[in-house]
Short mmCIF file of C-alpha atoms in Angstrom, two decimals:
data_model
loop_
_atom_site.label_atom_id
_atom_site.label_comp_id
_atom_site.label_asym_id
_atom_site.label_seq_id
_atom_site.Cartn_x
_atom_site.Cartn_y
_atom_site.Cartn_z
CA ALA A 46 -35.23 39.47 -75.46
CA ARG A 47 -32.52 36.85 -75.60
CA THR A 48 -34.91 34.12 -74.57
CA LYS A 49 -37.30 35.15 -77.38
CA GLU A 50 -34.38 35.16 -79.75
CA LEU A 51 -33.31 31.66 -78.72
CA LEU A 52 -36.83 30.32 -79.09
CA THR A 53 -37.52 31.92 -82.41
CA LYS A 54 -34.19 32.20 -84.28
CA VAL A 55 -31.70 29.74 -82.76
CA SER A 56 -34.12 26.78 -82.25
CA ASN A 57 -34.45 24.33 -85.21
CA LYS A 58 -38.19 24.32 -84.57
CA PRO A 59 -39.17 27.97 -83.80
CA LYS A 60 -41.34 28.47 -80.69
CA LEU A 61 -41.17 24.74 -79.78
CA PHE A 62 -39.28 23.71 -76.66
CA ARG A 63 -39.16 20.96 -74.00
CA LEU A 64 -39.83 21.95 -70.36
CA LYS A 65 -38.56 20.04 -67.38
CA SER A 66 -40.90 21.15 -64.63
CA TYR A 67 -40.09 21.36 -60.93
CA GLY A 68 -43.54 22.55 -59.99
CA THR A 69 -44.09 25.91 -58.51
CA GLY A 70 -42.05 28.06 -56.01
CA LYS A 71 -43.23 29.76 -52.81
CA TYR A 72 -44.59 32.65 -54.67
CA GLY A 73 -46.56 30.45 -57.26
CA ARG A 74 -44.12 30.94 -60.13
CA VAL A 75 -43.36 27.95 -62.44
CA LEU A 76 -39.93 26.48 -61.78
CA GLY A 77 -38.22 24.54 -64.50
CA GLU A 78 -35.66 24.28 -67.31
CA ILE A 79 -36.30 25.05 -70.93
CA PHE A 80 -34.55 22.93 -73.63
CA ILE A 81 -34.31 23.59 -77.47
CA ALA A 82 -32.33 22.09 -80.29
CA ASP A 83 -30.19 24.40 -82.50
CA LYS A 84 -30.06 24.15 -86.36
CA GLU A 85 -27.55 21.25 -86.04
CA GLY A 86 -29.71 19.36 -83.67
CA THR A 87 -27.61 19.90 -80.64
CA GLN A 88 -29.77 20.07 -77.46
CA MET A 89 -29.16 23.06 -75.22
CA CYS A 90 -30.58 24.29 -71.90
CA VAL A 91 -31.78 27.83 -72.30
CA ASN A 92 -31.49 28.40 -68.56
CA GLU A 93 -27.80 27.50 -68.57
CA LEU A 94 -27.17 29.56 -71.62
CA LEU A 95 -28.71 32.66 -70.09
CA VAL A 96 -26.50 32.27 -67.00
CA THR A 97 -23.34 31.73 -69.05
CA GLU A 98 -24.11 34.87 -71.22
CA GLY A 99 -24.76 36.89 -68.09
CA HIS A 100 -28.49 37.44 -68.61
CA ALA A 101 -29.47 35.56 -65.48
CA TYR A 102 -28.03 34.04 -62.33
CA LYS A 103 -28.71 30.84 -60.31
CA TYR A 104 -31.01 31.28 -57.39
CA ASP A 105 -31.07 28.71 -54.61
CA GLY A 106 -33.81 30.26 -52.38
CA GLY A 107 -31.51 32.28 -50.20
CA LYS A 108 -31.17 35.95 -50.12
CA LYS A 109 -31.83 37.56 -53.43
CA MET A 110 -28.73 39.17 -54.98
CA THR A 111 -28.64 42.35 -56.91
CA PHE A 112 -28.69 41.59 -60.61
CA LYS A 113 -26.53 43.77 -62.88
CA GLY A 114 -27.30 42.02 -66.18
#
């Protein structure tokens, strides 16, 4: 829900974003970072914002931790 909100209400160009791709992971999922610009034009990384707000956590390929968000 927060990702949708960022892409549709916070972004200065709703539903448009820039993707920095890292290819696919071992389970075929797309790996990358999503960037948007807010109403003032400030670039922000959606991934980092979700981690900062507690909606996600960084995963380095090791043992999966229990997510409480």
